[in-house]
mmCIF file of C-alpha atoms in Angstrom:
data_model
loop_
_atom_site.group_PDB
_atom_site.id
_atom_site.type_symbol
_atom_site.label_atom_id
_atom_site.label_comp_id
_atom_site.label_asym_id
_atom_site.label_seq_id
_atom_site.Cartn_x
_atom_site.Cartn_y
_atom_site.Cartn_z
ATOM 1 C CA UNK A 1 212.720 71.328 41.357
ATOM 2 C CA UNK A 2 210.674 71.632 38.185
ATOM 3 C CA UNK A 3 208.035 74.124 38.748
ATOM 4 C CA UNK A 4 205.071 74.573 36.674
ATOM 5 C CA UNK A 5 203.301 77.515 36.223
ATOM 6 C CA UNK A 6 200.443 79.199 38.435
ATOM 7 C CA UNK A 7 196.952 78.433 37.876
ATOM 8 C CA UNK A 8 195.628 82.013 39.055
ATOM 9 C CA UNK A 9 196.911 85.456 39.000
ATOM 10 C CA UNK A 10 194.964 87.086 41.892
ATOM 11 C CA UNK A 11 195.909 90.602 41.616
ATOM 12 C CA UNK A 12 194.887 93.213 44.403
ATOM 13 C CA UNK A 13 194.415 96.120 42.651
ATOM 14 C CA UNK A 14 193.575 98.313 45.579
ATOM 15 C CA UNK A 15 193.542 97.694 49.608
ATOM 16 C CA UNK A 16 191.457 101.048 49.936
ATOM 17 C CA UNK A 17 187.818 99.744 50.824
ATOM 18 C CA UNK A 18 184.657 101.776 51.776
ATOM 19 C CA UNK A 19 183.674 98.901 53.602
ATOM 20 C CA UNK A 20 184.421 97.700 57.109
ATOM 21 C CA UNK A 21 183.754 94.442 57.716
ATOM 22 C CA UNK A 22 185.710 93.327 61.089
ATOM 23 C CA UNK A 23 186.793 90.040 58.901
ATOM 24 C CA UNK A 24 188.052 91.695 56.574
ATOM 25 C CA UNK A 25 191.863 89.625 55.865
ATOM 26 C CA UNK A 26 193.869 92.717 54.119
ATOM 27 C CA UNK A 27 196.748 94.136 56.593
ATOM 28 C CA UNK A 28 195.417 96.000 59.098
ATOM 29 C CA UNK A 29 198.778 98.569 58.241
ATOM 30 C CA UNK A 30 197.270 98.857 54.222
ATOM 31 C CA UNK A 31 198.383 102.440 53.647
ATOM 32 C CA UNK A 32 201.608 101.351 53.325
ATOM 33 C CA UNK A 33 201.273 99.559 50.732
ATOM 34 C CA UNK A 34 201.418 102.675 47.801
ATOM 35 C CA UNK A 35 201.522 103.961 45.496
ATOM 36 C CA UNK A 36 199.388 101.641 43.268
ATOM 37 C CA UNK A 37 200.670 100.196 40.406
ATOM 38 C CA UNK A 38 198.956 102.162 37.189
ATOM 39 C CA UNK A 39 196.856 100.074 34.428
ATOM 40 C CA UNK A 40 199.870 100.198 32.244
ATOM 41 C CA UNK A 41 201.509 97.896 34.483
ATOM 42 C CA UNK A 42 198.768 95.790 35.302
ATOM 43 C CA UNK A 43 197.862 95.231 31.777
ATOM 44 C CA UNK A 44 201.944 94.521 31.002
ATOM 45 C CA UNK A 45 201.390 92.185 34.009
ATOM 46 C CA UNK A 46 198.069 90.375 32.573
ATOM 47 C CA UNK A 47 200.085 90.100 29.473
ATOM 48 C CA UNK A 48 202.804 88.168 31.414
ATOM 49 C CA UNK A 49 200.287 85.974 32.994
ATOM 50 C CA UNK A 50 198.286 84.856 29.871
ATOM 51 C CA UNK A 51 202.361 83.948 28.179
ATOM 52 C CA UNK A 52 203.542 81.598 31.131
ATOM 53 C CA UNK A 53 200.055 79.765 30.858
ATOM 54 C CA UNK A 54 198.227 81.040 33.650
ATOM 55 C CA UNK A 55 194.275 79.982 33.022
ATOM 56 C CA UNK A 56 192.727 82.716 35.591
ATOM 57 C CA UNK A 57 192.817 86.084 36.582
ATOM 58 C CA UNK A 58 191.230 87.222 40.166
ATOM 59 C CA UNK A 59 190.657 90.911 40.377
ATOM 60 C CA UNK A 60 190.278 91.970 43.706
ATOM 61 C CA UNK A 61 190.891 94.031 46.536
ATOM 62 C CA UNK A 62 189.953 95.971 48.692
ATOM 63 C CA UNK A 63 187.123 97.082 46.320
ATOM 64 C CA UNK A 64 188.352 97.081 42.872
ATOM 65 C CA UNK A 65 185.460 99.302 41.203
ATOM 66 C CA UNK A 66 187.529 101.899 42.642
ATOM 67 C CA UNK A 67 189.915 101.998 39.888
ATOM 68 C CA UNK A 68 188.602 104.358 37.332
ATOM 69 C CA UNK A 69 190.685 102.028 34.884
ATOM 70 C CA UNK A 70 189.406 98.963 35.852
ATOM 71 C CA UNK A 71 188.283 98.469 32.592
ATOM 72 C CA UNK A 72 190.963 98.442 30.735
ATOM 73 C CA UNK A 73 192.916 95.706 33.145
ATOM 74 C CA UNK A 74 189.875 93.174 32.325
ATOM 75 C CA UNK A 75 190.483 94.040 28.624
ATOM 76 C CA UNK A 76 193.879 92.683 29.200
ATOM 77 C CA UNK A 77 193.122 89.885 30.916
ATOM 78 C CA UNK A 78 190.834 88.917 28.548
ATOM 79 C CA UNK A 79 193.128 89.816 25.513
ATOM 80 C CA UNK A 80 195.862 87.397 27.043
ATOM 81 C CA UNK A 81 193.303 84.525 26.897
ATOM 82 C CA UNK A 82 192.503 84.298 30.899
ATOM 83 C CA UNK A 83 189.230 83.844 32.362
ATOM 84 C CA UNK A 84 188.518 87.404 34.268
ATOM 85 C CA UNK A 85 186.738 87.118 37.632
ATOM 86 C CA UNK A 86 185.446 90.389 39.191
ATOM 87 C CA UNK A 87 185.775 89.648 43.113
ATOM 88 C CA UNK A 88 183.521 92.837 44.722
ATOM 89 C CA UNK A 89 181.119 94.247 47.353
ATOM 90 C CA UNK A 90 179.356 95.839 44.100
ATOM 91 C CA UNK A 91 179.883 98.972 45.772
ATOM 92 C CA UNK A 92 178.811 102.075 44.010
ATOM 93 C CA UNK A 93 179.222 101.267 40.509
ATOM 94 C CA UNK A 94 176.256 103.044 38.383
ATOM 95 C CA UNK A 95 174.379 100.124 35.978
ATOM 96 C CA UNK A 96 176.109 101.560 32.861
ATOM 97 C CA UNK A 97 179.622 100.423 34.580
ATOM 98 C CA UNK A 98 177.979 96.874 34.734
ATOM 99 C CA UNK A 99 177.852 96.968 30.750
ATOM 100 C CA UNK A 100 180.827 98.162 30.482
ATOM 101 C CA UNK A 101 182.721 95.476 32.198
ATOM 102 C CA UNK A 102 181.251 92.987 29.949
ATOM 103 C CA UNK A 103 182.084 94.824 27.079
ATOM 104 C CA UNK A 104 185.650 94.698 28.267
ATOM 105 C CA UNK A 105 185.338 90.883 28.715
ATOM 106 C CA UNK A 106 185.256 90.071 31.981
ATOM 107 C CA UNK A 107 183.537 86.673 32.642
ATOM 108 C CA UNK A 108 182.539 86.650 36.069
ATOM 109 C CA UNK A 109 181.951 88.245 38.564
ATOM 110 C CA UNK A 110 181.770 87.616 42.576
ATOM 111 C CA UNK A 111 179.345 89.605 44.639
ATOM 112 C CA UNK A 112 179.851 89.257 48.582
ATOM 113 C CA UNK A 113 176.719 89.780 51.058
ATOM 114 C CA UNK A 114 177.178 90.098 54.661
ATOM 115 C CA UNK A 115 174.027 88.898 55.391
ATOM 116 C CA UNK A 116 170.115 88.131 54.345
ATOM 117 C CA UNK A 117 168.484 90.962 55.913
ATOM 118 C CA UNK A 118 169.258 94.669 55.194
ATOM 119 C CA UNK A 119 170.082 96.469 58.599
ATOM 120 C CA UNK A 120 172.417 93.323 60.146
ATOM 121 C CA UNK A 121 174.369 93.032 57.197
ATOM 122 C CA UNK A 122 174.914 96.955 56.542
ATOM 123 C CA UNK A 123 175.503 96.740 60.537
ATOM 124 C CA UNK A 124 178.439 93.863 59.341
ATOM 125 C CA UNK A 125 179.585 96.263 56.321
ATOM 126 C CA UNK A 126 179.829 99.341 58.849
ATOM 127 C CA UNK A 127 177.800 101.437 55.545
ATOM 128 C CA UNK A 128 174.846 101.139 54.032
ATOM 129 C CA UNK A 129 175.141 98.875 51.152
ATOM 130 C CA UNK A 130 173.485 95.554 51.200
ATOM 131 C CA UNK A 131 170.262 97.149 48.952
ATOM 132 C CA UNK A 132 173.039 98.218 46.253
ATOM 133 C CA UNK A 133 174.694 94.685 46.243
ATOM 134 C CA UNK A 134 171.176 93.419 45.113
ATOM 135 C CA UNK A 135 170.792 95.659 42.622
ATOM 136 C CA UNK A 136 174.448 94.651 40.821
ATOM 137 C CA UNK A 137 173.991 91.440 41.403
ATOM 138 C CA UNK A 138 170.749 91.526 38.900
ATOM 139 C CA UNK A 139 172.725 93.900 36.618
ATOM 140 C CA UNK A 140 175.658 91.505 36.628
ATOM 141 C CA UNK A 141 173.266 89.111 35.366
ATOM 142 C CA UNK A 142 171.428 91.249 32.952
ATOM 143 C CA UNK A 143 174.878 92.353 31.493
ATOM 144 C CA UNK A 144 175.644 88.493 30.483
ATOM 145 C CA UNK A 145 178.399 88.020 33.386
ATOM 146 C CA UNK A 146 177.999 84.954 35.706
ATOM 147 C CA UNK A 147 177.656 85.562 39.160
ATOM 148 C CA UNK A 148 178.698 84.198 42.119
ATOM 149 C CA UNK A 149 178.030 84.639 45.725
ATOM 150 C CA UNK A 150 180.351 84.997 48.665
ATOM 151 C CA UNK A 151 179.497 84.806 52.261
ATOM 152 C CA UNK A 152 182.144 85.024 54.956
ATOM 153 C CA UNK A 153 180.487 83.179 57.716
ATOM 154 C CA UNK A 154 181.239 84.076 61.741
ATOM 155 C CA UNK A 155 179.486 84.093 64.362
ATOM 156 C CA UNK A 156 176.894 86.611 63.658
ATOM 157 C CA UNK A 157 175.501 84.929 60.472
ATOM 158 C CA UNK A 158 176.546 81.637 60.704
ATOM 159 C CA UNK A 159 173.635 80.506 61.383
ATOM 160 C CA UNK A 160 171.511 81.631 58.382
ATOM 161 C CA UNK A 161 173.185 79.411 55.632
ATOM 162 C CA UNK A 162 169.501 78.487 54.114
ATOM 163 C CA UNK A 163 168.544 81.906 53.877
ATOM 164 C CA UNK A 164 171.937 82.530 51.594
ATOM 165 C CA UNK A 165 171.428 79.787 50.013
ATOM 166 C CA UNK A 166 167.901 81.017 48.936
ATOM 167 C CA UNK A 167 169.038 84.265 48.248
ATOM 168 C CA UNK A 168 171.427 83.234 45.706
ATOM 169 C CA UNK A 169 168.914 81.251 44.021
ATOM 170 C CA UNK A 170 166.694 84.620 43.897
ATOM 171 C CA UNK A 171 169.291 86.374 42.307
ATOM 172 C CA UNK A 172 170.257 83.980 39.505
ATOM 173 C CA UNK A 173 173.673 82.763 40.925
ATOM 174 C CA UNK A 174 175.855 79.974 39.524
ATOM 175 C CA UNK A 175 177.782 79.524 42.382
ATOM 176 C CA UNK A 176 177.431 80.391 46.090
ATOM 177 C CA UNK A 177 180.865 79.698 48.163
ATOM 178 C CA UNK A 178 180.125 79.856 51.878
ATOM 179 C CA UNK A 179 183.470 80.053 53.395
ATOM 180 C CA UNK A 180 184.340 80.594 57.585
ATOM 181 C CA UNK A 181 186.513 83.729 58.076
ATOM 182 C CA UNK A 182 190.091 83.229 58.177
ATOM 183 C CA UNK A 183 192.046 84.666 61.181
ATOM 184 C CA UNK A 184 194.508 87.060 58.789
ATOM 185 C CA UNK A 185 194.395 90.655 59.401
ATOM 186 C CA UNK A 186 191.131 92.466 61.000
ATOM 187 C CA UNK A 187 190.031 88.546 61.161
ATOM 188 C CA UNK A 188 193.232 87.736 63.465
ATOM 189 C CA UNK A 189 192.269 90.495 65.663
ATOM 190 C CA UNK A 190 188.613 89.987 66.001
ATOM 191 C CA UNK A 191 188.989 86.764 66.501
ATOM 192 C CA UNK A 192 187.087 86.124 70.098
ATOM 193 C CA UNK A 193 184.344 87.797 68.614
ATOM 194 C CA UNK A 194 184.016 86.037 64.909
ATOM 195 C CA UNK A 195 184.857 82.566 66.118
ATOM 196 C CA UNK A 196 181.394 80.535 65.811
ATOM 197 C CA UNK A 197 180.834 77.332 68.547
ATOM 198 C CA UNK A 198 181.193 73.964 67.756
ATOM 199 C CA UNK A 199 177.406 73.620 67.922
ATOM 200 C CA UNK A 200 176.982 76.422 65.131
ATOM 201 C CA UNK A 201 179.118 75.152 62.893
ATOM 202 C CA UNK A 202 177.695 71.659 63.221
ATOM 203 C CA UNK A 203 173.899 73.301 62.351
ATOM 204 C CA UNK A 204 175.965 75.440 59.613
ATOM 205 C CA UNK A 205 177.638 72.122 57.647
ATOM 206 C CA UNK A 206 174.336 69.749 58.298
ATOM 207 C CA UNK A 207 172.462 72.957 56.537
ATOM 208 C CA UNK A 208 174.862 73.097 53.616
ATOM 209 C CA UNK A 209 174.922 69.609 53.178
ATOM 210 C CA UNK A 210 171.148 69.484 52.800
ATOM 211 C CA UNK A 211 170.484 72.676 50.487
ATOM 212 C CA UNK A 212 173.943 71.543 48.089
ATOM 213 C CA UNK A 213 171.547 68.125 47.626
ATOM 214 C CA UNK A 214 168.323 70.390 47.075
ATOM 215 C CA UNK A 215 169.695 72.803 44.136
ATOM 216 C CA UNK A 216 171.788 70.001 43.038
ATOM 217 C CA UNK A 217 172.437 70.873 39.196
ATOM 218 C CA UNK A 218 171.536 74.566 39.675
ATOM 219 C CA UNK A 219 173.298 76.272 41.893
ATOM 220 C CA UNK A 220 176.677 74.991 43.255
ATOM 221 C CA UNK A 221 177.361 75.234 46.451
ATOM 222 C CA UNK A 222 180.648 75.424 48.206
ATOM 223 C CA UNK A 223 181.290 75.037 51.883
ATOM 224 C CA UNK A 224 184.688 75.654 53.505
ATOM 225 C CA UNK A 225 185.307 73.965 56.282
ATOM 226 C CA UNK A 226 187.339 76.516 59.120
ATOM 227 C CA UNK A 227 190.782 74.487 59.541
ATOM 228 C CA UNK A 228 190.462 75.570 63.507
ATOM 229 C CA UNK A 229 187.552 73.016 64.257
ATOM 230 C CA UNK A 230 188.980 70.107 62.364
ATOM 231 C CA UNK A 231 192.303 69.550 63.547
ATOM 232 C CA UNK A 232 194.116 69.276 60.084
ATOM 233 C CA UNK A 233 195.510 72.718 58.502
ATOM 234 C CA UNK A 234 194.229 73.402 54.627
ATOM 235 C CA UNK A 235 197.390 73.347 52.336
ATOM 236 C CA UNK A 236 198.037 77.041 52.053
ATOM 237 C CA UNK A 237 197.343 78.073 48.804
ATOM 238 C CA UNK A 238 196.934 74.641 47.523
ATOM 239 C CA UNK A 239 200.366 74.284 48.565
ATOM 240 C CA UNK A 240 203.098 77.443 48.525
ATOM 241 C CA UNK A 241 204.128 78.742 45.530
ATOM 242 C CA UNK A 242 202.211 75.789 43.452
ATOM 243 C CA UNK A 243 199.199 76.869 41.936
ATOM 244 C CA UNK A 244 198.679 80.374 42.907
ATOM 245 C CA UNK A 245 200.407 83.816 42.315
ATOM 246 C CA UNK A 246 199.336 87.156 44.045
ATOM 247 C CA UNK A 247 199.989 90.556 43.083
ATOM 248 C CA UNK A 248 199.331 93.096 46.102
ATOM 249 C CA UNK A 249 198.395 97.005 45.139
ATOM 250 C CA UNK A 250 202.350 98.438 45.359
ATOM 251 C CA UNK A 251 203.333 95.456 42.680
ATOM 252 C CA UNK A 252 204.723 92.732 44.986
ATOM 253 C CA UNK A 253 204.544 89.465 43.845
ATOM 254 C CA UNK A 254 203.911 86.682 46.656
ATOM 255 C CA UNK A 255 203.319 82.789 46.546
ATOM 256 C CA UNK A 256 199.698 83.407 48.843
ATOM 257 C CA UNK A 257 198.632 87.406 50.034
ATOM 258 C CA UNK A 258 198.832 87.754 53.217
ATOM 259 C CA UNK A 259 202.837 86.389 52.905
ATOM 260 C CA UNK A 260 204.165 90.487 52.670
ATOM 261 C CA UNK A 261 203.816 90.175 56.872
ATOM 262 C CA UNK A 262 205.937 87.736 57.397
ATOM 263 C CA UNK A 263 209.841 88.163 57.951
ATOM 264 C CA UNK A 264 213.082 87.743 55.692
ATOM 265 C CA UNK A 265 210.519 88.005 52.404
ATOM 266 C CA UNK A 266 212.185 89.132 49.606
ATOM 267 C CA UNK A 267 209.918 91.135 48.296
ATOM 268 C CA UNK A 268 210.069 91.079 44.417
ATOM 269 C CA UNK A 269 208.331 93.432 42.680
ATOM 270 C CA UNK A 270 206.427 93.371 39.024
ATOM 271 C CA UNK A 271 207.867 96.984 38.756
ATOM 272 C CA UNK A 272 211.667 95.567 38.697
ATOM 273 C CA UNK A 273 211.188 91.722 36.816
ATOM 274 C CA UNK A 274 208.485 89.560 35.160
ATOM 275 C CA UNK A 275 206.242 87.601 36.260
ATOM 276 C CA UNK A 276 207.989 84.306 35.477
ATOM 277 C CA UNK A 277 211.355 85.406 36.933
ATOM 278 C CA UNK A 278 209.355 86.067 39.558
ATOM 279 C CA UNK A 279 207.407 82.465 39.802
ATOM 280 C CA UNK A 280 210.383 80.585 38.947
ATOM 281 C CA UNK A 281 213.361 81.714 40.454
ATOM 282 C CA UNK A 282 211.724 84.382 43.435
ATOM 283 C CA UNK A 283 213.208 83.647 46.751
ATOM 284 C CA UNK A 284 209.700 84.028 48.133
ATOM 285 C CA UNK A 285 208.131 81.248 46.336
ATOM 286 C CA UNK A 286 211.171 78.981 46.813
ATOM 287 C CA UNK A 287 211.185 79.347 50.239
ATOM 288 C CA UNK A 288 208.035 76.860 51.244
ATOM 289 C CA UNK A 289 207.548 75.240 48.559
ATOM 290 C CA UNK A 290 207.468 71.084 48.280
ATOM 291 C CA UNK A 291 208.863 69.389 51.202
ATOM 292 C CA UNK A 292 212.606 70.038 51.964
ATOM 293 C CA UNK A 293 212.074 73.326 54.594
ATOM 294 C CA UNK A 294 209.919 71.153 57.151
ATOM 295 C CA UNK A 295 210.779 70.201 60.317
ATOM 296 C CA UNK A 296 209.218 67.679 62.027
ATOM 297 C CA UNK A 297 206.662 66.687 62.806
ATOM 298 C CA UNK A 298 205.736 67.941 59.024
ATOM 299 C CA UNK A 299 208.878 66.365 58.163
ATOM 300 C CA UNK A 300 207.939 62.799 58.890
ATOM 301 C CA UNK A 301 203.638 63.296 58.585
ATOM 302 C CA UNK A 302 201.847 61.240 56.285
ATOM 303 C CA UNK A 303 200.067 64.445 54.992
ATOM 304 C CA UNK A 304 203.197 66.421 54.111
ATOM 305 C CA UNK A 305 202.511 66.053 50.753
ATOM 306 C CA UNK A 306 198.571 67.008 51.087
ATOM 307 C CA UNK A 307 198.498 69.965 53.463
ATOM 308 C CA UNK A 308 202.259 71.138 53.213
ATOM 309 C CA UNK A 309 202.554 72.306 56.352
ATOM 310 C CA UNK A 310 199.677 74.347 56.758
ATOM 311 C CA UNK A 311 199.597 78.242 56.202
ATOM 312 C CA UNK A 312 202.550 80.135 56.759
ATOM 313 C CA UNK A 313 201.091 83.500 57.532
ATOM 314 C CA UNK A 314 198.903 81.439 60.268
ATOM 315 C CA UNK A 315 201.921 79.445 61.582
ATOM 316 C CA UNK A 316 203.803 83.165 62.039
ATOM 317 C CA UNK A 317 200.607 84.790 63.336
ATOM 318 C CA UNK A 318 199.991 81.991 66.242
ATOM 319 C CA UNK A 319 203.767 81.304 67.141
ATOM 320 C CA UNK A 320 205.970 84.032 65.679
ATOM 321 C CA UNK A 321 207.533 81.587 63.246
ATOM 322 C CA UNK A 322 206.085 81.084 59.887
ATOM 323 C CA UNK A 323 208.650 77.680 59.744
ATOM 324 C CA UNK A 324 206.049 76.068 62.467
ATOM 325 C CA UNK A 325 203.833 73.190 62.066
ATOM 326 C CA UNK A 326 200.068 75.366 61.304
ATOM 327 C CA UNK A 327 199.168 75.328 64.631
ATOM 328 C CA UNK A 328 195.560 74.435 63.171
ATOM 329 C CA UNK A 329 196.774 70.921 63.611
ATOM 330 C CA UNK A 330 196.334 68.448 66.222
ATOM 331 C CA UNK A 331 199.728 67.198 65.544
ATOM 332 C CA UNK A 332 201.405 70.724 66.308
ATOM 333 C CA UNK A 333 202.729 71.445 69.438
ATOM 334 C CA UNK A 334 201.401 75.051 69.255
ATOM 335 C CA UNK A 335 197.425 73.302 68.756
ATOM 336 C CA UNK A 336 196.341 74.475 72.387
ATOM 337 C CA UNK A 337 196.324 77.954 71.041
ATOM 338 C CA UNK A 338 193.459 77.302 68.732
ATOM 339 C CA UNK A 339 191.886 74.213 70.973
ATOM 340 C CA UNK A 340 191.309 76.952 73.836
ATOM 341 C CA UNK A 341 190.181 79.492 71.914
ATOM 342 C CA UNK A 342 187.455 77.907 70.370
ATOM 343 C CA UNK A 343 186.202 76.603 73.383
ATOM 344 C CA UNK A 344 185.420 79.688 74.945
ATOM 345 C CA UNK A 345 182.194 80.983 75.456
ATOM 346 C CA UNK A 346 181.604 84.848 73.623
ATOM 347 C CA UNK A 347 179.904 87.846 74.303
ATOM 348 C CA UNK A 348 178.006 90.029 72.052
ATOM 349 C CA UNK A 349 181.160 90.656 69.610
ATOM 350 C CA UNK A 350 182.254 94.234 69.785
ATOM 351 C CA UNK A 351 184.366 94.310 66.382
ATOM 352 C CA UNK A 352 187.644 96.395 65.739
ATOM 353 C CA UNK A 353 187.251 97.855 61.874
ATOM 354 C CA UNK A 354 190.604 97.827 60.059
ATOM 355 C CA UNK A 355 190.517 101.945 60.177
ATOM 356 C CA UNK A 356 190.317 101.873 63.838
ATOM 357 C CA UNK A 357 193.325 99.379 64.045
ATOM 358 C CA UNK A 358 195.695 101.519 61.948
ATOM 359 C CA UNK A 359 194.233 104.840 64.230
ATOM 360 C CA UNK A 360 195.432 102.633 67.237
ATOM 361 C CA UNK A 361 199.122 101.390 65.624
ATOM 362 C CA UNK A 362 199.599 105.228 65.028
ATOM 363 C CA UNK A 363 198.882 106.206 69.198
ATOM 364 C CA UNK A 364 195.235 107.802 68.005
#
């Protein structure tokens, strides 16, 4: 099939974090994922990107400010003609660094906030940092960079979408995405404990609605839906290994980034080929992409061609087979998993941070 290329490059530059946010979607086993590519490689990669017509480049993580040579990977970016996006928890950069950034070009830049008020969400972080996400968010703004605002709602905060709202107004945002966790990684784990109720989510969405018509021409406002409470599955990536390209920290390439868990991967690697060998003829990306791998009931669903199936790495995560119907929806046979789970009733969540989870692989 005739394969156009990616929209985005998202490229993970790091999976080391000094946060520890129990929703956090990078593999619980991140360690093993080194060593790190160097800038040289990034920047070759950036290069690649910009040739084969990708429009954006996502720099991300883990927490990317802590790459001393972060700076010279957004001057690549930006010197192959993409749109650079900074996604962060503004975590200990000095102002200076905010000044430098834009001097290298990048465009934007994506602050997350665990919360409105200063002890829950530094509670949420597991570190004190909610009072220095403030600060860059201002400096992001003073520096000429647009800023965005990301919230990863659960149960804990999913009830304060006005106050976000309002807070990204305060700071100057563009954009404020409000998004539910998804179950991947720490998120899979801590499930019982991040899943909001039905009767959150309803207050959450009725909120969002409101405010979006409120700031209407100001600030945009984005609200994602979790798949789990409205029994169809979001089209992974926009659809495998159509629009969207991820680089993870060790230099493997992969059609959506959780997709290095699940088995008989491939596994190309930016060290070994390019990027468009990789997009184009990668067994990864070939391997759920359009139509032809479903079995039914994708096979036969009216939506085939709008959801694709679902996501993979939740498929695998749910039922062990990453081939299954997204068990997200109400057509799969698997759909009791989530149906029961979001029905129950939660205690006070007692989160598992990803370091603990890797101490408890090990026998620690």
């Amino acid at each position: 099939m005739s394969v156009l290329p990616p929209t985005a490059l998202l490229a993970e530059l790091t999976y080391r974090c000094p946060l520890r946010c129990g929703y956090c979607s990078n593999p619980t086993d991140w360690r093993r994922f080194a060593p790190e590519l160097d800038a040289a490689t990034w920047c070759r990669v950036a290069g690649e990107a910009g040739a084969m017509g990708v429009h954006h480049l996502h720099l991300s993580g883990g927490e990317p400010l802590l790459r001393d040579d972060l700076e010279d990977i957004v001057a690549a970016g930006r010197n192959a003609g993409l749109f650079v996006n900074l996604i962060t928890s503004a975590w200990g950069a000095p102002p200076e660094r905010w000044v430098r950034l834009a001097d290298a070009g990048c465009d934007h830049v994506q602050v997350s906030f665990q919360d409105v008020d200063e002890a829950r969400a530094d509670a949420i972080a597991g570190t004190t940092v909610h009072a220095q996400k403030l600060a860059a968010a201002r400096l992001v703004r003073e520096a000429g960079m647009a800023l965005s605002v990301n919230v990863v709602l659960h149960r804990a905060n999913t009830g304060r979408v006005r106050d976000f709202i309002a807070l990204a107004e305060t700071l100057g945002a563009e954009r404020i995405e409000l998004a539910t966790a998804q179950y991947h990684g720490s998120a899979l784990t801590n499930r019982a404990e991040l899943l909001p109720t039905r009767a959150m989510l309803d207050e959450a969405i009725a909120a969002a609605r409101e405010e979006r018509e409120r700031v209407r021409g100001r600030l945009d406002v984005i609200y994602v839906m979790p798949d789990w409470f409205t029994d169809v599955p979001k089209p992974c990536m926009d659809g495998w290994g159509r629009r969207f390209m991820t680089v993870i920290p060790d230099g493997t390439a992969l059609p959506c980034p959780g997709a290095h868990g699940l088995p008989g991967m491939a596994f190309d690697t930016v060290r070994e080929k390019g990027l468009r060998a990789i997009w184009e003829e990668g067994a990864d990306f070939a391997r759920f992409r359009g139509t032809d791998w479903m079995r039914e009931p994708c096979r036969s669903c009216e939506r085939r061609e709008v959801d694709y199936g679902g996501c993979r790495c939740q498929a695998f995560a749910l039922t062990g087979d990453p081939a299954a119907t997204d068990p997200a929806c109400v057509k799969s046979p698997d759909h009791a998993v989530v149906s029961r789970e979001r029905e129950v009733t939660r205690a006070e969540p007692t989160i598992v941070y990803r370091a603990d989870l890797t101490r408890r692989a090990r026998g620690g």
